Short mmCIF file of C-alpha atoms and ligand atoms in Angstrom, two decimals:
data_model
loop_
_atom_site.label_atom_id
_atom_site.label_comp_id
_atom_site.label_asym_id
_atom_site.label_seq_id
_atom_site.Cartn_x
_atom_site.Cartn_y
_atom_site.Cartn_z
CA UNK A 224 -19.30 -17.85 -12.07
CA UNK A 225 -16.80 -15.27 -13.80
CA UNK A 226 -13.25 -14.95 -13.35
CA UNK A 227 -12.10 -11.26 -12.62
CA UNK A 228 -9.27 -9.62 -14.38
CA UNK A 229 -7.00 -6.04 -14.21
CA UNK A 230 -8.45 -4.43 -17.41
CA UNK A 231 -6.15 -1.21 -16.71
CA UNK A 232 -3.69 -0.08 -14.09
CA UNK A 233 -2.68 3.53 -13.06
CA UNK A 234 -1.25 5.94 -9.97
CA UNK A 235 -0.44 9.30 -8.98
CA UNK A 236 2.49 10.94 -7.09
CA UNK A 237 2.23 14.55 -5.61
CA UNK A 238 4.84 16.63 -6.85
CA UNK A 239 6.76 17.54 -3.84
CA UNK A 240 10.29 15.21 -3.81
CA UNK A 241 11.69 15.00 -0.29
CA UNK A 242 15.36 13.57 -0.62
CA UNK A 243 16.97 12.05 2.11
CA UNK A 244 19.29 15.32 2.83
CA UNK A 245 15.79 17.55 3.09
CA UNK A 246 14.89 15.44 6.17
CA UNK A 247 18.65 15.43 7.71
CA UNK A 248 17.63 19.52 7.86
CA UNK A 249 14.49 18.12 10.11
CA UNK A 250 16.18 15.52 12.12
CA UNK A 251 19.30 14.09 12.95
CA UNK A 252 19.79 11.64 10.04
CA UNK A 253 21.56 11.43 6.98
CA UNK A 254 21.22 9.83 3.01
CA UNK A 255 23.74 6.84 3.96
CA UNK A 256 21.77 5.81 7.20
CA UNK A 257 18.63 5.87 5.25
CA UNK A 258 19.59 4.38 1.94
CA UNK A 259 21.72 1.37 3.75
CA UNK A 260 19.25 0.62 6.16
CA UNK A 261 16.08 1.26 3.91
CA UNK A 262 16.97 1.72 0.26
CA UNK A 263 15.35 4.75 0.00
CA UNK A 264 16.30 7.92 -1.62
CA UNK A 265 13.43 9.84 -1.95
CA UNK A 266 9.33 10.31 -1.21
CA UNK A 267 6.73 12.31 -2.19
CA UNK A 268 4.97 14.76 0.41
CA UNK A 269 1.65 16.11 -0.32
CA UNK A 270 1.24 20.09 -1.12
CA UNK A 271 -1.99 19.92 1.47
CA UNK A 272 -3.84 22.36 -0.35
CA UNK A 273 -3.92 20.49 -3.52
CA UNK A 274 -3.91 17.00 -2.48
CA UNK A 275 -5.96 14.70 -0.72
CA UNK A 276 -6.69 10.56 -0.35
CA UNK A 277 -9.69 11.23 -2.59
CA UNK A 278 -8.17 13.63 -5.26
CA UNK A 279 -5.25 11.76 -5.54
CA UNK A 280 -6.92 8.61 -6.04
CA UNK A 281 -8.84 10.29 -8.71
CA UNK A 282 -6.16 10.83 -10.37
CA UNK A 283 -5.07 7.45 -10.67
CA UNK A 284 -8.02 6.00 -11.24
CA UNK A 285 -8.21 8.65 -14.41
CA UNK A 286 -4.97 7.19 -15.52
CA UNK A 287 -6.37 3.33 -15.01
CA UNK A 288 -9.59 4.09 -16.94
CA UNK A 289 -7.73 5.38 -20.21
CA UNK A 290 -5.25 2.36 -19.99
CA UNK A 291 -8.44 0.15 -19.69
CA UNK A 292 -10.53 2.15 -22.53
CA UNK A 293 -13.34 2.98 -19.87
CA UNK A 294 -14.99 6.02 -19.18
CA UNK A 295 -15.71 7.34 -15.31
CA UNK A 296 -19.32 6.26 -15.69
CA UNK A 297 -18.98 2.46 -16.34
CA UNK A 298 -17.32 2.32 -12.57
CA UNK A 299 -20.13 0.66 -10.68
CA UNK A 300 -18.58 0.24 -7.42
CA UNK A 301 -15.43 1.57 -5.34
CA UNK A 302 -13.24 -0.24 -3.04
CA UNK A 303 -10.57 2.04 -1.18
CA UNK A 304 -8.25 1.02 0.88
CA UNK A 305 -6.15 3.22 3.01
CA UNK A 306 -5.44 3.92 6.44
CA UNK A 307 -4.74 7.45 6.66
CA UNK A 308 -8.56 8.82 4.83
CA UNK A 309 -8.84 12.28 4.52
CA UNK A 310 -11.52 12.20 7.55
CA UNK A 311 -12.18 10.59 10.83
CA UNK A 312 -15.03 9.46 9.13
CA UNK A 313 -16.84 9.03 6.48
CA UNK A 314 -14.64 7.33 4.42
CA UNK A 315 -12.50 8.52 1.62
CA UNK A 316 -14.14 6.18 -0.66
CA UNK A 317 -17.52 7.82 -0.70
CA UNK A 318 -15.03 11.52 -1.18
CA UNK A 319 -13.63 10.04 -4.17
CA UNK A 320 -16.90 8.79 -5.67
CA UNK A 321 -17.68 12.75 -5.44
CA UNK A 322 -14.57 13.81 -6.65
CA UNK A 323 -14.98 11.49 -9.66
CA UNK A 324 -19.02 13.05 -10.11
CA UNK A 325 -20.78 8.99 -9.87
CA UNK A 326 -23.43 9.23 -8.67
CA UNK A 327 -24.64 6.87 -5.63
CA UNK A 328 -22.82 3.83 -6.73
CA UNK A 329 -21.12 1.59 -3.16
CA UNK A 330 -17.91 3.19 -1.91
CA UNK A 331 -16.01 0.57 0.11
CA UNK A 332 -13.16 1.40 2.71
CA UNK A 333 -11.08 -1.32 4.10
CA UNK A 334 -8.15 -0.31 6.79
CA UNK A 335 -5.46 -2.98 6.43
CA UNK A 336 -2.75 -0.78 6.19
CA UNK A 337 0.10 -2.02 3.48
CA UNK A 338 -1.91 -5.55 2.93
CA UNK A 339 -5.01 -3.17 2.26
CA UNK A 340 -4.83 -2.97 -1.52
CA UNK A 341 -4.60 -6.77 -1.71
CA UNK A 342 -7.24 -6.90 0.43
CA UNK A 343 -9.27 -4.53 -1.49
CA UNK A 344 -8.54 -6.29 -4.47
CA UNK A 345 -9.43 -10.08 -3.42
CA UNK A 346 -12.71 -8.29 -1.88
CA UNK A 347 -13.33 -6.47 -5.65
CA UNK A 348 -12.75 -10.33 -6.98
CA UNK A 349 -15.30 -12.44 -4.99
CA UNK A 350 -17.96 -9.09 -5.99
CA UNK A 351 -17.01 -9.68 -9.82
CA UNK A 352 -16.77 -13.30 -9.44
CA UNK A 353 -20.68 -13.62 -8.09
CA UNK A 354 -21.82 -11.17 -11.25
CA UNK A 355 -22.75 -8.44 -8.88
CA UNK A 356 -20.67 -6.09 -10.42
CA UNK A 357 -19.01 -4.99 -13.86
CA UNK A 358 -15.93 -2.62 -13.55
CA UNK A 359 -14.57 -2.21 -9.80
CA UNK A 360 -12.39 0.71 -9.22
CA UNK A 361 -10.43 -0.79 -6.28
CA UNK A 362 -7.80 1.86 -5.17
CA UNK A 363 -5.00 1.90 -2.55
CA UNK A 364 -3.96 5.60 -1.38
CA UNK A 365 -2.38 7.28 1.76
CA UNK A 366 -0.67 10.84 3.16
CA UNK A 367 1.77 9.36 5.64
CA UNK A 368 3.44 12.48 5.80
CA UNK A 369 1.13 14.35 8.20
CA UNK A 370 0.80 11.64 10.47
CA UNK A 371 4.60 11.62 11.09
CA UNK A 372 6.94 12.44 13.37
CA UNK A 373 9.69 14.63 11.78
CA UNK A 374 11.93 15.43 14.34
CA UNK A 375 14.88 13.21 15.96
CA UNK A 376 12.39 11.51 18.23
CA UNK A 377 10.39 9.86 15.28
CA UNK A 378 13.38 9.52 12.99
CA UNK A 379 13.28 5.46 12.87
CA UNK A 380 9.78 5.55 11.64
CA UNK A 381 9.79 9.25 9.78
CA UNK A 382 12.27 8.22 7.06
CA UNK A 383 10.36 5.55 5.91
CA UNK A 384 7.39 6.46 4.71
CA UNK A 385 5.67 8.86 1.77
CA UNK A 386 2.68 9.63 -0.14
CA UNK A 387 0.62 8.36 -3.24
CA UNK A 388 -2.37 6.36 -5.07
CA UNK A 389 -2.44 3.81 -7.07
CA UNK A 390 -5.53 2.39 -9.14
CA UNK A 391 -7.00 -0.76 -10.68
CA UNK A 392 -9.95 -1.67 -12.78
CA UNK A 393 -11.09 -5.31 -12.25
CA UNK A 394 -13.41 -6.82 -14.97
CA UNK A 395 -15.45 -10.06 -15.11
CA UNK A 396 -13.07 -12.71 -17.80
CA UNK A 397 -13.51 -16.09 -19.58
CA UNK A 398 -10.21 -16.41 -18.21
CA UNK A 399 -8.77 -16.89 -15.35
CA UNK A 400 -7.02 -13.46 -14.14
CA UNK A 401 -6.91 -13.21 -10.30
CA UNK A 402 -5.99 -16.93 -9.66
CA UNK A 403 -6.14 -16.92 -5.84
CA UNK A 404 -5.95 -14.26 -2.92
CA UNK A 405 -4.78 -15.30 0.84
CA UNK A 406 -5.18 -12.73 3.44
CA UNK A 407 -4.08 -13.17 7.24
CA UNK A 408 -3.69 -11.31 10.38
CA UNK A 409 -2.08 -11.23 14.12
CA UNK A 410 -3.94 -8.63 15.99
CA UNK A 411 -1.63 -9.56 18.88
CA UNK A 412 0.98 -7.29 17.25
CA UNK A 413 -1.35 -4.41 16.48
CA UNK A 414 0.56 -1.89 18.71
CA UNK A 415 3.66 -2.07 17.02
CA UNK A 416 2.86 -0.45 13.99
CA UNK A 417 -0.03 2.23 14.55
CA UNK A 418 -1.66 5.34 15.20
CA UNK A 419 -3.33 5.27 18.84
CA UNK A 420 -5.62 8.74 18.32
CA UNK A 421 -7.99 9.61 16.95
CA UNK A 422 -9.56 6.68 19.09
CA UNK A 423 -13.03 5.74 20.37
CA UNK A 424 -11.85 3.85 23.30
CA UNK A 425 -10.94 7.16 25.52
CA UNK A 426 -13.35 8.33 28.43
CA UNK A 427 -14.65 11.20 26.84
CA UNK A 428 -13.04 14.14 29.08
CA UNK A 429 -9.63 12.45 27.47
CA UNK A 430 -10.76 12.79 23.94
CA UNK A 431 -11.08 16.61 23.92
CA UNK A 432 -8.50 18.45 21.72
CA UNK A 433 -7.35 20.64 24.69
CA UNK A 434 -6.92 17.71 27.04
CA UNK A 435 -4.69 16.14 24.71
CA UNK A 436 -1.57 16.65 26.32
CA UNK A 437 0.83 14.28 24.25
CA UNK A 438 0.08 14.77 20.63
CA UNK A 439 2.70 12.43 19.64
CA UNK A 440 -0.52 9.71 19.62
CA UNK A 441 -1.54 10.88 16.69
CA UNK A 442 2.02 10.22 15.06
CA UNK A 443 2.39 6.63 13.57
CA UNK A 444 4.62 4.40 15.68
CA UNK A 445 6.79 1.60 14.78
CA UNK A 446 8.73 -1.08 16.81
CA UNK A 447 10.62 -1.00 13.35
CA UNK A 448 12.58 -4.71 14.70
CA UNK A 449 10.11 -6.71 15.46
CA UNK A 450 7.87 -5.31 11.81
CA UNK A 451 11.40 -6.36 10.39
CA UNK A 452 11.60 -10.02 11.58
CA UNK A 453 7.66 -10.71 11.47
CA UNK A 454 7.96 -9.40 7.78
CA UNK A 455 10.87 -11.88 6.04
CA UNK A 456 9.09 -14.76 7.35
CA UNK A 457 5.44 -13.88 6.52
CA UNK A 458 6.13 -12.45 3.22
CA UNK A 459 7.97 -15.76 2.20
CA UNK A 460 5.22 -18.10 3.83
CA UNK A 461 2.10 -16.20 2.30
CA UNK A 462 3.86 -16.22 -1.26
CA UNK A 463 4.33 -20.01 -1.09
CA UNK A 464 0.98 -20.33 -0.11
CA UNK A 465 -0.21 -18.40 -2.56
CA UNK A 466 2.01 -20.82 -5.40
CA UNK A 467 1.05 -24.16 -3.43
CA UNK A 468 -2.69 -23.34 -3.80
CA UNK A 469 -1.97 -22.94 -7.69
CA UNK A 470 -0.08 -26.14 -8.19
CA UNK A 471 2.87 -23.68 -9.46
CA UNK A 472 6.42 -23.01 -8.71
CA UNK A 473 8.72 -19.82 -7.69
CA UNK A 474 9.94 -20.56 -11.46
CA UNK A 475 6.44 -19.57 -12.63
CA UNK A 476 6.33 -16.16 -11.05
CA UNK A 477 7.90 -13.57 -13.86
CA UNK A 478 7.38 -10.46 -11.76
CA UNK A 479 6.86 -10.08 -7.71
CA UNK A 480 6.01 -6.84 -6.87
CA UNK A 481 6.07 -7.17 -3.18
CA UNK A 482 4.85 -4.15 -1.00
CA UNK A 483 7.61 -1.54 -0.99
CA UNK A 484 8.14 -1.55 2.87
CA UNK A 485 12.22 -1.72 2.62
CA UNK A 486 14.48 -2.38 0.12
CA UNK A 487 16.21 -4.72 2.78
CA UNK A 488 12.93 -6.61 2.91
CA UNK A 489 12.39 -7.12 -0.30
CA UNK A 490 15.98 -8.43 -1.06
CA UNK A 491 15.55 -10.51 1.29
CA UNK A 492 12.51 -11.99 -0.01
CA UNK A 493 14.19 -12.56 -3.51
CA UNK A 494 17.45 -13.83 -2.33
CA UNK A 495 15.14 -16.44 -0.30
CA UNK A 496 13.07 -17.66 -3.38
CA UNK A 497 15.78 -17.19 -5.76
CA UNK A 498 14.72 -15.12 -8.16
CA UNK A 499 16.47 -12.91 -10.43
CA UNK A 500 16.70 -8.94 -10.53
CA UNK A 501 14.88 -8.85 -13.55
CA UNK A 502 11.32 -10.77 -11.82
CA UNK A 503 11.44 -8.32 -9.13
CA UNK A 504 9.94 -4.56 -8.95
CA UNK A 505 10.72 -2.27 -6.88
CA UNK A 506 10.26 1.54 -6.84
CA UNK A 507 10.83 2.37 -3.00
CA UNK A 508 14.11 3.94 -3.75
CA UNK A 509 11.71 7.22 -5.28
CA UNK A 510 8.75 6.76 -3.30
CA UNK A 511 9.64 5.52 -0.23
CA UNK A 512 6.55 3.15 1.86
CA UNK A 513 3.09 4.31 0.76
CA UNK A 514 1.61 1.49 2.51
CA UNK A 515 -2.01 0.34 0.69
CA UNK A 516 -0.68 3.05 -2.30
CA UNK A 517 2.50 0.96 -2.95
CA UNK A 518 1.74 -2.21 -4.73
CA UNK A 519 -0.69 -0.12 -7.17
CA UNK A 520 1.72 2.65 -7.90
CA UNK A 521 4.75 -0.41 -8.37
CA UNK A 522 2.22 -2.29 -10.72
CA UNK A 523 1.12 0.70 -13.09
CA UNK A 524 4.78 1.55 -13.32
CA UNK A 525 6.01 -1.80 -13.92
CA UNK A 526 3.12 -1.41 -16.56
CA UNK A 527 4.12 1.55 -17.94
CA UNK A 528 7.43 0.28 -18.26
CA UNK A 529 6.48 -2.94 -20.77
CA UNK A 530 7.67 -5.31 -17.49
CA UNK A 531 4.23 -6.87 -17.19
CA UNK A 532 2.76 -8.54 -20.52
CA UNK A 533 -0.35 -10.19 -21.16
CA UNK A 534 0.14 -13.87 -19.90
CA UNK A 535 2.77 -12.87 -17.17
CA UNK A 536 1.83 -14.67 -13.68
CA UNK A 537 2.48 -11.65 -11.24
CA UNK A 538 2.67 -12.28 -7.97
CA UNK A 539 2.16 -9.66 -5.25
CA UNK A 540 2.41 -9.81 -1.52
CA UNK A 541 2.48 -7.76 1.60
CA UNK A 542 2.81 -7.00 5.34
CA UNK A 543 2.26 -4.51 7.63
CA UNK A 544 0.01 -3.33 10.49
CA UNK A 545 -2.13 -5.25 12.31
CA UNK A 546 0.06 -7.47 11.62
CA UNK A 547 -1.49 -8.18 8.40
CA UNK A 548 0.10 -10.06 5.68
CA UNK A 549 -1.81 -10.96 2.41
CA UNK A 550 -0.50 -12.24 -1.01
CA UNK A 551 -2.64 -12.42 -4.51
CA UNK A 552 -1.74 -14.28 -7.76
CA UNK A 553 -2.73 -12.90 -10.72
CA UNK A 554 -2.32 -13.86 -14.76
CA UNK A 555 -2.42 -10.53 -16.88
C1 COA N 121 13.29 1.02 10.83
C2 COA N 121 14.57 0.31 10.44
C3 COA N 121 15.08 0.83 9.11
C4 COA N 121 15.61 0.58 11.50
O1 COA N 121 16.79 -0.10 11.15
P1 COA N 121 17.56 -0.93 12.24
O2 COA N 121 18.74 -1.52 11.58
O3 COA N 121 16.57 -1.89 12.86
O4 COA N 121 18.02 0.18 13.23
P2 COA N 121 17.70 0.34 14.78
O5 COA N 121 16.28 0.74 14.98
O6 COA N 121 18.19 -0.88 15.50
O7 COA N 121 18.61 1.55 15.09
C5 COA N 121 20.04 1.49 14.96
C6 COA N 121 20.60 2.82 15.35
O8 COA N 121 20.28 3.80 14.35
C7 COA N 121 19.63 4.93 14.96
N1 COA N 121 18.64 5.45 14.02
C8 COA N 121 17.32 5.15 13.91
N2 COA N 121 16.77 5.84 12.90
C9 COA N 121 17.75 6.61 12.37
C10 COA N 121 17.80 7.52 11.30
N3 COA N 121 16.72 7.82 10.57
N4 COA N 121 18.98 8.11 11.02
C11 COA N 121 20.08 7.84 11.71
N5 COA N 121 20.10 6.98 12.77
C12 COA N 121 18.95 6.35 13.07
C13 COA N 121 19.01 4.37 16.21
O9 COA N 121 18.77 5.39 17.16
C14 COA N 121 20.04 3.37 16.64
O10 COA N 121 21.09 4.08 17.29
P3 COA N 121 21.85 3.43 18.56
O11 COA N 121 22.47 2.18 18.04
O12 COA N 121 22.82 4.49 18.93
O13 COA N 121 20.77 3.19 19.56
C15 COA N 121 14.37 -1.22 10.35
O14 COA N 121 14.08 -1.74 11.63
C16 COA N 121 13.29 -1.60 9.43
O15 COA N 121 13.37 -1.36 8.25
N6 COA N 121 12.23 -2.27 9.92
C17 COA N 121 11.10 -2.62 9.11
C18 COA N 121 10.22 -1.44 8.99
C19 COA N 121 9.22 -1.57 7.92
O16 COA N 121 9.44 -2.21 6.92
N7 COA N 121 8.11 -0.94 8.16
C20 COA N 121 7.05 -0.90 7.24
C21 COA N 121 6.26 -2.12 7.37
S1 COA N 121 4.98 -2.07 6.24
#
């Protein structure tokens, strides 16, 4: 049995910066709501002519194989997650394995929302961990910005979230890398974060584009409360887990990069295990929520920026839709 390690780390951003004041033209908001009650000051919006899930992810995933000194053809299986794919179906993992010219190696989607990359990547792990596989490009991308509502209406879900990919390459080790991943959901909650349409379950005289009266099912909606209060206690709970099954304390952990929901959250979360500013990440203040893209993008920055070192236990965790909460705990 292997262990399975992050050999290289990278992301992508589209160009387009939305501050805070470009949506108070859109709806009736403004920068001091917003950054109080969500940290945020800006988000990327895709151009959609240039960008998509898959070509954004290919991007990343460019950016993780030079950090990791691989070329595009030693990827021998994809695991995507993201909840907003480029089409109903397929999947956007089988897009970007065309967009990245492999050919006919597995493309994985899994749809877990903002836990999806840590699902992705605990799934990548028990595939390195039986040999099966050698280099596992294990991505977490999403376009919230078509799916939302940018008017007053959808103003307490709209300024939350943007766009982006972020990408990992896991590798088999001698030594331990990914110590332990624990993954968890509450379906009873799914309807307060979601996007009812495009969905099966419809007679089909309701599913036809012209019957579809109220469009504002395809926007994402959030009982943004109740994600709130669910969130500070799961996060906490699934990180201690996630130490307890390690034999470790909060005093081993020198970063957290916890999923960039809400700068409120994540304070929260660090004020609660008492750690310092410097053994937290956080990057939603310029990207805003990219739900499965955020952890990735925070890690290859966090990267970039010399904050994660060979050695360093890194601890990252997440909730979201579904409810879905997940943590991982990983030595570099
Ligand atoms: C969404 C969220 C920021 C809203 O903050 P809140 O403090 O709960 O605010 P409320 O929804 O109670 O709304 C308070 C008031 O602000 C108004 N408001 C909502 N969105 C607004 C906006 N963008 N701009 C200005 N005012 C806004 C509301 O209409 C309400 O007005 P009222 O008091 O006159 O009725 C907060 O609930 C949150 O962050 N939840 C977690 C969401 C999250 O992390 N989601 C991602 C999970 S992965």
């Amino acid at each position: 049995m292997h262990y399975s390690k992050i050999a290289g780390v990278g992301h992508y951003v589209p160009e387009r910066v939305v501050t805070n004041d470009d949506l108070s033209k859109l709806m009736d908001t403004n920068n001091e709501w917003i950054i109080e009650r969500t940290g945020i000051k800006e988000r990327r919006f895709i151009d959609p002519k240039t960008d998509t899930v898959a070509n954004m992810s290919a991007k990343a995933a460019h950016m993780a194989l030079e950090r990791a000194n691989l070329k595009v053809e030693d990827i021998d299986f994809i695991v995507l997650a993201t909840i907003t794919p480029d089409y109903f179906f397929p999947g956007s993992g089988v897009l970007l394995q065309r967009e990245l010219g492999l050919e006919s190696i597995g493309a994985l989607d899994i749809r877990n929302a903002c836990s999806g990359f840590i699902y992705a990547l605990s799934t990548a792990d028990q595939f390195i961990k039986t040999g099966m596989y050698k280099n596992i490009l294990v991505i977490g991308a999403e376009i919230q910005s078509t799916a939302l509502d940018l008017t007053t209406r959808g103003r307490g879900t709209a300024v939350i979230f943007g766009d982006g990919a972020g990408a990992v390459i896991l590798q088999p080790s001698d030594q331990p890398g990914i110590l332990s991943s624990h993954l968890h959901s509450d379906g009873r909650y799914a309807e307060e974060l979601y996007v009812k349409d495009p969905g099966s379950s419809r007679p089909h005289e309701e599913r036809q584009p012209e019957q579809i009266l109220d469009t504002s099912t395809f926007k994402v909606h959030m009982n943004g409360n109740m994600v709130f209060k669910h969130a500070i206690v799961r996060f906490h709970e699934v990180i201690m887990e996630a130490l307890e099954a390690n034999n470790l304390t909060k005093d081993d952990i020198d970063l957290l990069i916890p999923h960039q929901a809400n700068l409120r959250i994540s304070n929260y979360i660090q004020q609660k295990l008492g750690l310092a500013d410097e053994k937290v990440y956080n990057n939603i203040m310029r990207y805003g929520n990219t739900t499965a893209g955020s952890i990735p993008i925070a890690m290859s920055e966090a990267w970039g920026e010399g904050k994660i070192k060979d050695g360093d236990l890194i601890c990252v965790a997440a909730f979201g839709s579904g409810f879905t909460w997940a943590s991982s705990l990983i030595k570099w």
